[in-house]
Amino acid sequence: MLRLSAHPSGRHFLQIPGPTNVPDRVLRAIDHGTIDHRGPEFGELGKSVLSGLKKLFRTESPVIIYPASGTGAWEAALVNALSANNLVLMAETGHFATLWKKMAVSLGLRVEFLPGDWRRAADPDVIEARLRADTAHEIKAVCIVHNETATGVTSDIPAVRKAINRASHPALLMVDTISSLGSIDYRHDEWGVDVTVAGSQKGMMLPPGLSFNAVSEKALAASQKSDLRRSYWDWHAMIAINPTGYFPYTPATNLLYGLHEALEMLFDEGLDAVFQRHKRHAEATRRAVRAWGLEILCADPDRYSPSLTAVMMPEGHSADAFRKIVLDHFNMSLGQGLSKVKDKVFRIGHLGDLNDLTVCGTLAGVEMGLALAGVPHQPGGTRAAMSYLTEKAEVRSR
């Protein structure tokens, strides 16, 4: 089917789970004359964003900024803290956990991949049992994706930390928060995480191009003994100069202006309010999905993601064909199914810069698309979401 218009009216609804819509305030901040990245103005900017990131990660430990995607932050975490042939324990929670595992293998690490069905979170009990069996402490790190972007499943990081502690195991805990930081409550220090990985293009409301590592003292100590080669990714080169607000190589200068504005927006709203907003929009979306009679990919309601909802298509119906109809007719992008769930699910992103009306518009587009695509469903999902959001608005107004 041809696109109905090469230049459709109205704004494009970008409802994938990242990159997300970039607020006008952030776009205007990025649209700033480039300045000397060795000058005094830039030094103040650097110190400000590094301080703000500590508040977002909820840590007193160093946070490192890389001009890279989240994939770069994955690599930085591994090559700084681990050595060749080290054994790493990972949990198969979805597509991105699988990609992190493949990267680890390519870097010369051994990976034990705890199998999963892509519908459930990492199991702390299984992790604990495996660590207890590792009496020689061969396992050097446990790597978990906090919020699996491909499936809409959120793992319980405090429970994983407790499992490691109960096993009295010295392994580092590494956590990917690429689709959770800024959308889901996360506490690097309180939860005992050693390396947190993050990216700019999702809950942080920026374009792609920045990635982050938050690093504990234990991880820094491990990095002193690591023998995996690194130069661009070296934590210590960054940490040595960052207190001055500067970087050891040219940073993504204009994206840092956007980062400063995005952090201000998150803190102005209040992190607790941000997280409650994401929970509210996620619940509204799930109510719509249930009213349509469709199935949510995440099989455990306790582990539903506040960032996105992956929806399973009825047997015999193509998720990609449905997504194309929605794009062609309503100028809205929905997330595709990846690898094991390709063409079997579509993903609704409800993270970043959005409000109740954005969610309602998104769900209306999905419901109209289901009808046009001939996907078996019950009408009324959007109405169910609207009723829920109206009730919540009434509570907030009291």
JSON list of C-alpha atoms in Angstrom, two decimals, residues 150-378:
[
{"chain": "A", "resi": 150, "resn": "ALA", "atom": "CA", "xyz": [12.06, -5.77, 23.08]},
{"chain": "A", "resi": 151, "resn": "THR", "atom": "CA", "xyz": [9.53, -7.37, 25.42]},
{"chain": "A", "resi": 152, "resn": "GLY", "atom": "CA", "xyz": [8.23, -4.84, 27.97]},
{"chain": "A", "resi": 153, "resn": "VAL", "atom": "CA", "xyz": [9.51, -6.87, 30.93]},
{"chain": "A", "resi": 154, "resn": "THR", "atom": "CA", "xyz": [11.21, -5.18, 33.89]},
{"chain": "A", "resi": 155, "resn": "SER", "atom": "CA", "xyz": [13.56, -7.20, 36.12]},
{"chain": "A", "resi": 156, "resn": "ASP", "atom": "CA", "xyz": [13.78, -6.69, 39.89]},
{"chain": "A", "resi": 157, "resn": "ILE", "atom": "CA", "xyz": [17.29, -5.33, 40.41]},
{"chain": "A", "resi": 158, "resn": "PRO", "atom": "CA", "xyz": [17.13, -5.07, 44.24]},
{"chain": "A", "resi": 159, "resn": "ALA", "atom": "CA", "xyz": [16.09, -8.74, 44.31]},
{"chain": "A", "resi": 160, "resn": "VAL", "atom": "CA", "xyz": [19.05, -9.68, 42.10]},
{"chain": "A", "resi": 161, "resn": "ARG", "atom": "CA", "xyz": [21.38, -7.76, 44.41]},
{"chain": "A", "resi": 162, "resn": "LYS", "atom": "CA", "xyz": [19.95, -9.60, 47.42]},
{"chain": "A", "resi": 163, "resn": "ALA", "atom": "CA", "xyz": [20.44, -12.91, 45.63]},
{"chain": "A", "resi": 164, "resn": "ILE", "atom": "CA", "xyz": [24.11, -12.11, 45.05]},
{"chain": "A", "resi": 165, "resn": "ASN", "atom": "CA", "xyz": [24.50, -11.10, 48.69]},
{"chain": "A", "resi": 166, "resn": "ARG", "atom": "CA", "xyz": [22.77, -14.23, 49.99]},
{"chain": "A", "resi": 167, "resn": "ALA", "atom": "CA", "xyz": [25.17, -16.33, 47.95]},
{"chain": "A", "resi": 168, "resn": "SER", "atom": "CA", "xyz": [28.09, -14.36, 49.47]},
{"chain": "A", "resi": 169, "resn": "HIS", "atom": "CA", "xyz": [29.47, -14.02, 45.98]},
{"chain": "A", "resi": 170, "resn": "PRO", "atom": "CA", "xyz": [31.93, -11.25, 44.97]},
{"chain": "A", "resi": 171, "resn": "ALA", "atom": "CA", "xyz": [30.67, -10.89, 41.38]},
{"chain": "A", "resi": 172, "resn": "LEU", "atom": "CA", "xyz": [30.08, -7.39, 40.08]},
{"chain": "A", "resi": 173, "resn": "LEU", "atom": "CA", "xyz": [26.49, -6.42, 39.29]},
{"chain": "A", "resi": 174, "resn": "MET", "atom": "CA", "xyz": [26.11, -4.68, 35.92]},
{"chain": "A", "resi": 175, "resn": "VAL", "atom": "CA", "xyz": [22.71, -3.31, 34.87]},
{"chain": "A", "resi": 176, "resn": "ASP", "atom": "CA", "xyz": [21.45, -1.98, 31.54]},
{"chain": "A", "resi": 177, "resn": "THR", "atom": "CA", "xyz": [19.00, 0.90, 32.14]},
{"chain": "A", "resi": 178, "resn": "ILE", "atom": "CA", "xyz": [18.88, 2.13, 28.55]},
{"chain": "A", "resi": 179, "resn": "SER", "atom": "CA", "xyz": [15.06, 2.09, 28.42]},
{"chain": "A", "resi": 180, "resn": "SER", "atom": "CA", "xyz": [14.44, 2.66, 32.13]},
{"chain": "A", "resi": 181, "resn": "LEU", "atom": "CA", "xyz": [16.59, 5.56, 33.33]},
{"chain": "A", "resi": 182, "resn": "GLY", "atom": "CA", "xyz": [14.37, 8.63, 33.56]},
{"chain": "A", "resi": 183, "resn": "SER", "atom": "CA", "xyz": [11.23, 6.48, 33.18]},
{"chain": "A", "resi": 184, "resn": "ILE", "atom": "CA", "xyz": [11.39, 3.92, 35.99]},
{"chain": "A", "resi": 185, "resn": "ASP", "atom": "CA", "xyz": [12.64, 4.40, 39.54]},
{"chain": "A", "resi": 186, "resn": "TYR", "atom": "CA", "xyz": [16.31, 3.41, 39.64]},
{"chain": "A", "resi": 187, "resn": "ARG", "atom": "CA", "xyz": [18.85, 3.69, 42.48]},
{"chain": "A", "resi": 188, "resn": "HIS", "atom": "CA", "xyz": [22.46, 2.86, 41.62]},
{"chain": "A", "resi": 189, "resn": "ASP", "atom": "CA", "xyz": [23.86, 3.22, 45.14]},
{"chain": "A", "resi": 190, "resn": "GLU", "atom": "CA", "xyz": [20.94, 1.98, 47.21]},
{"chain": "A", "resi": 191, "resn": "TRP", "atom": "CA", "xyz": [20.53, -1.13, 45.07]},
{"chain": "A", "resi": 192, "resn": "GLY", "atom": "CA", "xyz": [24.22, -1.99, 45.20]},
{"chain": "A", "resi": 193, "resn": "VAL", "atom": "CA", "xyz": [24.85, -1.83, 41.46]},
{"chain": "A", "resi": 194, "resn": "ASP", "atom": "CA", "xyz": [28.49, -1.72, 40.35]},
{"chain": "A", "resi": 195, "resn": "VAL", "atom": "CA", "xyz": [28.09, -0.54, 36.76]},
{"chain": "A", "resi": 196, "resn": "THR", "atom": "CA", "xyz": [24.94, 1.04, 35.35]},
{"chain": "A", "resi": 197, "resn": "VAL", "atom": "CA", "xyz": [24.65, 1.44, 31.58]},
{"chain": "A", "resi": 198, "resn": "ALA", "atom": "CA", "xyz": [22.35, 4.06, 30.04]},
{"chain": "A", "resi": 199, "resn": "GLY", "atom": "CA", "xyz": [21.62, 5.97, 26.84]},
{"chain": "A", "resi": 200, "resn": "SER", "atom": "CA", "xyz": [20.21, 9.37, 25.96]},
{"chain": "A", "resi": 201, "resn": "GLN", "atom": "CA", "xyz": [17.41, 8.63, 23.50]},
{"chain": "A", "resi": 202, "resn": "LYS", "atom": "CA", "xyz": [14.64, 7.18, 25.63]},
{"chain": "A", "resi": 203, "resn": "GLY", "atom": "CA", "xyz": [13.50, 8.40, 29.06]},
{"chain": "A", "resi": 204, "resn": "MET", "atom": "CA", "xyz": [16.13, 11.14, 28.99]},
{"chain": "A", "resi": 205, "resn": "MET", "atom": "CA", "xyz": [14.30, 12.76, 26.06]},
{"chain": "A", "resi": 206, "resn": "LEU", "atom": "CA", "xyz": [17.35, 13.41, 23.88]},
{"chain": "A", "resi": 207, "resn": "PRO", "atom": "CA", "xyz": [18.36, 12.34, 20.39]},
{"chain": "A", "resi": 208, "resn": "PRO", "atom": "CA", "xyz": [20.65, 9.30, 20.19]},
{"chain": "A", "resi": 209, "resn": "GLY", "atom": "CA", "xyz": [24.33, 10.09, 20.67]},
{"chain": "A", "resi": 210, "resn": "LEU", "atom": "CA", "xyz": [25.14, 10.06, 24.39]},
{"chain": "A", "resi": 211, "resn": "SER", "atom": "CA", "xyz": [25.68, 7.04, 26.62]},
{"chain": "A", "resi": 212, "resn": "PHE", "atom": "CA", "xyz": [26.63, 6.68, 30.26]},
{"chain": "A", "resi": 213, "resn": "ASN", "atom": "CA", "xyz": [28.33, 4.47, 32.84]},
{"chain": "A", "resi": 214, "resn": "ALA", "atom": "CA", "xyz": [27.77, 4.96, 36.56]},
{"chain": "A", "resi": 215, "resn": "VAL", "atom": "CA", "xyz": [30.63, 3.18, 38.32]},
{"chain": "A", "resi": 216, "resn": "SER", "atom": "CA", "xyz": [31.04, 1.97, 41.91]},
{"chain": "A", "resi": 217, "resn": "GLU", "atom": "CA", "xyz": [34.29, 1.93, 43.86]},
{"chain": "A", "resi": 218, "resn": "LYS", "atom": "CA", "xyz": [34.30, -1.86, 43.58]},
{"chain": "A", "resi": 219, "resn": "ALA", "atom": "CA", "xyz": [34.08, -1.64, 39.80]},
{"chain": "A", "resi": 220, "resn": "LEU", "atom": "CA", "xyz": [36.83, 0.98, 39.69]},
{"chain": "A", "resi": 221, "resn": "ALA", "atom": "CA", "xyz": [39.06, -1.33, 41.73]},
{"chain": "A", "resi": 222, "resn": "ALA", "atom": "CA", "xyz": [38.31, -4.19, 39.33]},
{"chain": "A", "resi": 223, "resn": "SER", "atom": "CA", "xyz": [39.23, -1.97, 36.40]},
{"chain": "A", "resi": 224, "resn": "GLN", "atom": "CA", "xyz": [42.75, -1.58, 37.76]},
{"chain": "A", "resi": 225, "resn": "LYS", "atom": "CA", "xyz": [43.27, -5.30, 37.14]},
{"chain": "A", "resi": 226, "resn": "SER", "atom": "CA", "xyz": [41.33, -5.66, 33.89]},
{"chain": "A", "resi": 227, "resn": "ASP", "atom": "CA", "xyz": [43.40, -6.71, 30.88]},
{"chain": "A", "resi": 228, "resn": "LEU", "atom": "CA", "xyz": [40.84, -6.13, 28.12]},
{"chain": "A", "resi": 229, "resn": "ARG", "atom": "CA", "xyz": [42.14, -3.44, 25.79]},
{"chain": "A", "resi": 230, "resn": "ARG", "atom": "CA", "xyz": [40.48, -0.05, 25.87]},
{"chain": "A", "resi": 231, "resn": "SER", "atom": "CA", "xyz": [41.42, 3.48, 24.95]},
{"chain": "A", "resi": 232, "resn": "TYR", "atom": "CA", "xyz": [38.35, 5.46, 23.89]},
{"chain": "A", "resi": 233, "resn": "TRP", "atom": "CA", "xyz": [36.29, 3.69, 26.57]},
{"chain": "A", "resi": 234, "resn": "ASP", "atom": "CA", "xyz": [38.77, 4.05, 29.43]},
{"chain": "A", "resi": 235, "resn": "TRP", "atom": "CA", "xyz": [37.02, 5.11, 32.64]},
{"chain": "A", "resi": 236, "resn": "HIS", "atom": "CA", "xyz": [40.15, 6.48, 34.26]},
{"chain": "A", "resi": 237, "resn": "ALA", "atom": "CA", "xyz": [40.95, 8.92, 31.47]},
{"chain": "A", "resi": 238, "resn": "MET", "atom": "CA", "xyz": [37.44, 10.36, 31.87]},
{"chain": "A", "resi": 239, "resn": "ILE", "atom": "CA", "xyz": [37.40, 10.42, 35.65]},
{"chain": "A", "resi": 240, "resn": "ALA", "atom": "CA", "xyz": [40.78, 12.15, 35.77]},
{"chain": "A", "resi": 241, "resn": "ILE", "atom": "CA", "xyz": [39.55, 15.25, 33.92]},
{"chain": "A", "resi": 242, "resn": "ASN", "atom": "CA", "xyz": [35.78, 15.29, 34.53]},
{"chain": "A", "resi": 243, "resn": "PRO", "atom": "CA", "xyz": [35.97, 17.19, 37.86]},
{"chain": "A", "resi": 244, "resn": "THR", "atom": "CA", "xyz": [37.02, 20.23, 35.83]},
{"chain": "A", "resi": 245, "resn": "GLY", "atom": "CA", "xyz": [33.99, 19.83, 33.53]},
{"chain": "A", "resi": 246, "resn": "TYR", "atom": "CA", "xyz": [36.13, 18.79, 30.58]},
{"chain": "A", "resi": 247, "resn": "PHE", "atom": "CA", "xyz": [36.69, 15.59, 28.62]},
{"chain": "A", "resi": 248, "resn": "PRO", "atom": "CA", "xyz": [39.84, 13.85, 27.34]},
{"chain": "A", "resi": 249, "resn": "TYR", "atom": "CA", "xyz": [38.58, 14.09, 23.76]},
{"chain": "A", "resi": 250, "resn": "THR", "atom": "CA", "xyz": [36.00, 16.17, 21.92]},
{"chain": "A", "resi": 251, "resn": "PRO", "atom": "CA", "xyz": [32.57, 15.56, 23.48]},
{"chain": "A", "resi": 252, "resn": "ALA", "atom": "CA", "xyz": [29.19, 15.86, 21.76]},
{"chain": "A", "resi": 253, "resn": "THR", "atom": "CA", "xyz": [29.04, 19.54, 22.70]},
{"chain": "A", "resi": 254, "resn": "ASN", "atom": "CA", "xyz": [25.56, 20.50, 21.54]},
{"chain": "A", "resi": 255, "resn": "LEU", "atom": "CA", "xyz": [23.97, 17.31, 22.87]},
{"chain": "A", "resi": 256, "resn": "LEU", "atom": "CA", "xyz": [25.31, 18.31, 26.29]},
{"chain": "A", "resi": 257, "resn": "TYR", "atom": "CA", "xyz": [23.27, 21.51, 26.07]},
{"chain": "A", "resi": 258, "resn": "GLY", "atom": "CA", "xyz": [20.25, 19.31, 25.41]},
{"chain": "A", "resi": 259, "resn": "LEU", "atom": "CA", "xyz": [21.20, 17.05, 28.30]},
{"chain": "A", "resi": 260, "resn": "HIS", "atom": "CA", "xyz": [21.34, 20.03, 30.64]},
{"chain": "A", "resi": 261, "resn": "GLU", "atom": "CA", "xyz": [17.83, 21.07, 29.59]},
{"chain": "A", "resi": 262, "resn": "ALA", "atom": "CA", "xyz": [16.43, 17.53, 29.79]},
{"chain": "A", "resi": 263, "resn": "LEU", "atom": "CA", "xyz": [17.77, 17.12, 33.33]},
{"chain": "A", "resi": 264, "resn": "GLU", "atom": "CA", "xyz": [16.17, 20.43, 34.29]},
{"chain": "A", "resi": 265, "resn": "MET", "atom": "CA", "xyz": [12.85, 19.22, 32.92]},
{"chain": "A", "resi": 266, "resn": "LEU", "atom": "CA", "xyz": [13.02, 15.95, 34.86]},
{"chain": "A", "resi": 267, "resn": "PHE", "atom": "CA", "xyz": [13.97, 17.69, 38.10]},
{"chain": "A", "resi": 268, "resn": "ASP", "atom": "CA", "xyz": [11.37, 20.45, 37.64]},
{"chain": "A", "resi": 269, "resn": "GLU", "atom": "CA", "xyz": [8.64, 17.81, 37.34]},
{"chain": "A", "resi": 270, "resn": "GLY", "atom": "CA", "xyz": [10.20, 15.80, 40.16]},
{"chain": "A", "resi": 271, "resn": "LEU", "atom": "CA", "xyz": [11.56, 12.29, 39.66]},
{"chain": "A", "resi": 272, "resn": "ASP", "atom": "CA", "xyz": [8.83, 10.67, 41.74]},
{"chain": "A", "resi": 273, "resn": "ALA", "atom": "CA", "xyz": [6.18, 12.44, 39.64]},
{"chain": "A", "resi": 274, "resn": "VAL", "atom": "CA", "xyz": [7.96, 11.36, 36.45]},
{"chain": "A", "resi": 275, "resn": "PHE", "atom": "CA", "xyz": [7.90, 7.73, 37.54]},
{"chain": "A", "resi": 276, "resn": "GLN", "atom": "CA", "xyz": [4.24, 7.90, 38.59]},
{"chain": "A", "resi": 277, "resn": "ARG", "atom": "CA", "xyz": [3.34, 9.45, 35.23]},
{"chain": "A", "resi": 278, "resn": "HIS", "atom": "CA", "xyz": [5.00, 6.56, 33.40]},
{"chain": "A", "resi": 279, "resn": "LYS", "atom": "CA", "xyz": [3.17, 4.02, 35.57]},
{"chain": "A", "resi": 280, "resn": "ARG", "atom": "CA", "xyz": [-0.13, 5.76, 34.88]},
{"chain": "A", "resi": 281, "resn": "HIS", "atom": "CA", "xyz": [0.37, 5.78, 31.13]},
{"chain": "A", "resi": 282, "resn": "ALA", "atom": "CA", "xyz": [1.50, 2.16, 31.14]},
{"chain": "A", "resi": 283, "resn": "GLU", "atom": "CA", "xyz": [-1.59, 1.04, 33.05]},
{"chain": "A", "resi": 284, "resn": "ALA", "atom": "CA", "xyz": [-3.85, 3.00, 30.69]},
{"chain": "A", "resi": 285, "resn": "THR", "atom": "CA", "xyz": [-2.21, 1.26, 27.74]},
{"chain": "A", "resi": 286, "resn": "ARG", "atom": "CA", "xyz": [-2.59, -2.18, 29.29]},
{"chain": "A", "resi": 287, "resn": "ARG", "atom": "CA", "xyz": [-6.27, -1.52, 30.01]},
{"chain": "A", "resi": 288, "resn": "ALA", "atom": "CA", "xyz": [-6.75, -0.69, 26.36]},
{"chain": "A", "resi": 289, "resn": "VAL", "atom": "CA", "xyz": [-4.97, -3.87, 25.25]},
{"chain": "A", "resi": 290, "resn": "ARG", "atom": "CA", "xyz": [-7.10, -6.03, 27.54]},
{"chain": "A", "resi": 291, "resn": "ALA", "atom": "CA", "xyz": [-10.30, -4.33, 26.37]},
{"chain": "A", "resi": 292, "resn": "TRP", "atom": "CA", "xyz": [-9.34, -5.09, 22.77]},
{"chain": "A", "resi": 293, "resn": "GLY", "atom": "CA", "xyz": [-9.02, -8.75, 23.79]},
{"chain": "A", "resi": 294, "resn": "LEU", "atom": "CA", "xyz": [-5.34, -8.87, 22.87]},
{"chain": "A", "resi": 295, "resn": "GLU", "atom": "CA", "xyz": [-2.53, -10.42, 24.92]},
{"chain": "A", "resi": 296, "resn": "ILE", "atom": "CA", "xyz": [0.38, -8.61, 26.55]},
{"chain": "A", "resi": 297, "resn": "LEU", "atom": "CA", "xyz": [3.75, -10.26, 25.86]},
{"chain": "A", "resi": 298, "resn": "CYS", "atom": "CA", "xyz": [4.93, -9.90, 29.48]},
{"chain": "A", "resi": 299, "resn": "ALA", "atom": "CA", "xyz": [3.37, -12.85, 31.29]},
{"chain": "A", "resi": 300, "resn": "ASP", "atom": "CA", "xyz": [3.96, -11.58, 34.84]},
{"chain": "A", "resi": 301, "resn": "PRO", "atom": "CA", "xyz": [1.84, -8.56, 35.87]},
{"chain": "A", "resi": 302, "resn": "ASP", "atom": "CA", "xyz": [4.33, -7.76, 38.65]},
{"chain": "A", "resi": 303, "resn": "ARG", "atom": "CA", "xyz": [7.01, -7.18, 36.03]},
{"chain": "A", "resi": 304, "resn": "TYR", "atom": "CA", "xyz": [5.06, -5.06, 33.53]},
{"chain": "A", "resi": 305, "resn": "SER", "atom": "CA", "xyz": [7.18, -2.26, 32.11]},
{"chain": "A", "resi": 306, "resn": "PRO", "atom": "CA", "xyz": [6.24, 1.39, 32.75]},
{"chain": "A", "resi": 307, "resn": "SER", "atom": "CA", "xyz": [8.18, 2.31, 29.58]},
{"chain": "A", "resi": 308, "resn": "LEU", "atom": "CA", "xyz": [6.49, 0.23, 26.91]},
{"chain": "A", "resi": 309, "resn": "THR", "atom": "CA", "xyz": [3.94, -2.47, 26.26]},
{"chain": "A", "resi": 310, "resn": "ALA", "atom": "CA", "xyz": [4.55, -5.28, 23.77]},
{"chain": "A", "resi": 311, "resn": "VAL", "atom": "CA", "xyz": [1.29, -6.61, 22.32]},
{"chain": "A", "resi": 312, "resn": "MET", "atom": "CA", "xyz": [0.93, -10.07, 20.78]},
{"chain": "A", "resi": 313, "resn": "MET", "atom": "CA", "xyz": [-0.89, -10.37, 17.48]},
{"chain": "A", "resi": 314, "resn": "PRO", "atom": "CA", "xyz": [-3.59, -13.02, 17.02]},
{"chain": "A", "resi": 315, "resn": "GLU", "atom": "CA", "xyz": [-2.44, -16.13, 15.19]},
{"chain": "A", "resi": 316, "resn": "GLY", "atom": "CA", "xyz": [-2.29, -15.63, 11.44]},
{"chain": "A", "resi": 317, "resn": "HIS", "atom": "CA", "xyz": [-1.99, -11.85, 11.56]},
{"chain": "A", "resi": 318, "resn": "SER", "atom": "CA", "xyz": [1.16, -9.90, 10.77]},
{"chain": "A", "resi": 319, "resn": "ALA", "atom": "CA", "xyz": [2.32, -7.29, 13.26]},
{"chain": "A", "resi": 320, "resn": "ASP", "atom": "CA", "xyz": [4.44, -5.62, 10.59]},
{"chain": "A", "resi": 321, "resn": "ALA", "atom": "CA", "xyz": [1.54, -5.35, 8.14]},
{"chain": "A", "resi": 322, "resn": "PHE", "atom": "CA", "xyz": [-0.55, -3.80, 10.91]},
{"chain": "A", "resi": 323, "resn": "ARG", "atom": "CA", "xyz": [2.22, -1.33, 11.78]},
{"chain": "A", "resi": 324, "resn": "LYS", "atom": "CA", "xyz": [2.47, -0.27, 8.13]},
{"chain": "A", "resi": 325, "resn": "ILE", "atom": "CA", "xyz": [-1.26, 0.43, 7.98]},
{"chain": "A", "resi": 326, "resn": "VAL", "atom": "CA", "xyz": [-1.01, 2.58, 11.11]},
{"chain": "A", "resi": 327, "resn": "LEU", "atom": "CA", "xyz": [1.93, 4.49, 9.66]},
{"chain": "A", "resi": 328, "resn": "ASP", "atom": "CA", "xyz": [0.33, 5.00, 6.25]},
{"chain": "A", "resi": 329, "resn": "HIS", "atom": "CA", "xyz": [-3.07, 6.09, 7.51]},
{"chain": "A", "resi": 330, "resn": "PHE", "atom": "CA", "xyz": [-2.34, 7.82, 10.81]},
{"chain": "A", "resi": 331, "resn": "ASN", "atom": "CA", "xyz": [1.31, 8.94, 10.59]},
{"chain": "A", "resi": 332, "resn": "MET", "atom": "CA", "xyz": [2.23, 6.97, 13.72]},
{"chain": "A", "resi": 333, "resn": "SER", "atom": "CA", "xyz": [5.23, 4.72, 14.24]},
{"chain": "A", "resi": 334, "resn": "LEU", "atom": "CA", "xyz": [4.90, 1.70, 16.53]},
{"chain": "A", "resi": 335, "resn": "GLY", "atom": "CA", "xyz": [7.78, -0.52, 17.59]},
{"chain": "A", "resi": 336, "resn": "GLN", "atom": "CA", "xyz": [8.41, -3.72, 15.66]},
{"chain": "A", "resi": 337, "resn": "GLY", "atom": "CA", "xyz": [8.98, -7.18, 17.06]},
{"chain": "A", "resi": 338, "resn": "LEU", "atom": "CA", "xyz": [12.65, -8.15, 17.18]},
{"chain": "A", "resi": 339, "resn": "SER", "atom": "CA", "xyz": [14.33, -11.50, 16.38]},
{"chain": "A", "resi": 340, "resn": "LYS", "atom": "CA", "xyz": [12.35, -14.24, 18.21]},
{"chain": "A", "resi": 341, "resn": "VAL", "atom": "CA", "xyz": [9.17, -12.17, 18.23]},
{"chain": "A", "resi": 342, "resn": "LYS", "atom": "CA", "xyz": [9.60, -10.58, 14.79]},
{"chain": "A", "resi": 343, "resn": "ASP", "atom": "CA", "xyz": [6.23, -9.93, 13.11]},
{"chain": "A", "resi": 344, "resn": "LYS", "atom": "CA", "xyz": [4.51, -11.48, 16.15]},
{"chain": "A", "resi": 345, "resn": "VAL", "atom": "CA", "xyz": [4.27, -8.40, 18.37]},
{"chain": "A", "resi": 346, "resn": "PHE", "atom": "CA", "xyz": [4.08, -4.65, 18.09]},
{"chain": "A", "resi": 347, "resn": "ARG", "atom": "CA", "xyz": [5.35, -2.35, 20.80]},
{"chain": "A", "resi": 348, "resn": "ILE", "atom": "CA", "xyz": [3.72, 0.81, 22.12]},
{"chain": "A", "resi": 349, "resn": "GLY", "atom": "CA", "xyz": [6.23, 3.18, 23.63]},
{"chain": "A", "resi": 350, "resn": "HIS", "atom": "CA", "xyz": [4.84, 5.31, 26.46]},
{"chain": "A", "resi": 351, "resn": "LEU", "atom": "CA", "xyz": [8.02, 6.85, 27.81]},
{"chain": "A", "resi": 352, "resn": "GLY", "atom": "CA", "xyz": [9.73, 10.19, 27.69]},
{"chain": "A", "resi": 353, "resn": "ASP", "atom": "CA", "xyz": [7.97, 13.44, 26.81]},
{"chain": "A", "resi": 354, "resn": "LEU", "atom": "CA", "xyz": [4.27, 12.57, 26.70]},
{"chain": "A", "resi": 355, "resn": "ASN", "atom": "CA", "xyz": [1.05, 13.28, 28.56]},
{"chain": "A", "resi": 356, "resn": "ASP", "atom": "CA", "xyz": [-2.44, 11.83, 28.91]},
{"chain": "A", "resi": 357, "resn": "LEU", "atom": "CA", "xyz": [-3.62, 13.24, 25.58]},
{"chain": "A", "resi": 358, "resn": "THR", "atom": "CA", "xyz": [-0.61, 11.80, 23.76]},
{"chain": "A", "resi": 359, "resn": "VAL", "atom": "CA", "xyz": [-1.41, 8.38, 25.20]},
{"chain": "A", "resi": 360, "resn": "CYS", "atom": "CA", "xyz": [-5.08, 8.67, 24.20]},
{"chain": "A", "resi": 361, "resn": "GLY", "atom": "CA", "xyz": [-4.15, 9.74, 20.67]},
{"chain": "A", "resi": 362, "resn": "THR", "atom": "CA", "xyz": [-1.71, 6.84, 20.40]},
{"chain": "A", "resi": 363, "resn": "LEU", "atom": "CA", "xyz": [-4.28, 4.30, 21.53]},
{"chain": "A", "resi": 364, "resn": "ALA", "atom": "CA", "xyz": [-6.91, 5.75, 19.19]},
{"chain": "A", "resi": 365, "resn": "GLY", "atom": "CA", "xyz": [-4.48, 5.27, 16.31]},
{"chain": "A", "resi": 366, "resn": "VAL", "atom": "CA", "xyz": [-3.85, 1.67, 17.37]},
{"chain": "A", "resi": 367, "resn": "GLU", "atom": "CA", "xyz": [-7.57, 0.94, 17.64]},
{"chain": "A", "resi": 368, "resn": "MET", "atom": "CA", "xyz": [-8.35, 2.42, 14.24]},
{"chain": "A", "resi": 369, "resn": "GLY", "atom": "CA", "xyz": [-5.40, 0.51, 12.79]},
{"chain": "A", "resi": 370, "resn": "LEU", "atom": "CA", "xyz": [-6.67, -2.78, 14.21]},
{"chain": "A", "resi": 371, "resn": "ALA", "atom": "CA", "xyz": [-10.00, -2.20, 12.47]},
{"chain": "A", "resi": 372, "resn": "LEU", "atom": "CA", "xyz": [-8.41, -1.27, 9.14]},
{"chain": "A", "resi": 373, "resn": "ALA", "atom": "CA", "xyz": [-6.03, -4.24, 9.26]},
{"chain": "A", "resi": 374, "resn": "GLY", "atom": "CA", "xyz": [-8.86, -6.67, 10.01]},
{"chain": "A", "resi": 375, "resn": "VAL", "atom": "CA", "xyz": [-7.24, -7.80, 13.26]},
{"chain": "A", "resi": 376, "resn": "PRO", "atom": "CA", "xyz": [-9.80, -9.57, 15.48]},
{"chain": "A", "resi": 377, "resn": "HIS", "atom": "CA", "xyz": [-10.46, -7.36, 18.50]},
{"chain": "A", "resi": 378, "resn": "GLN", "atom": "CA", "xyz": [-13.20, -5.85, 20.61]}
]
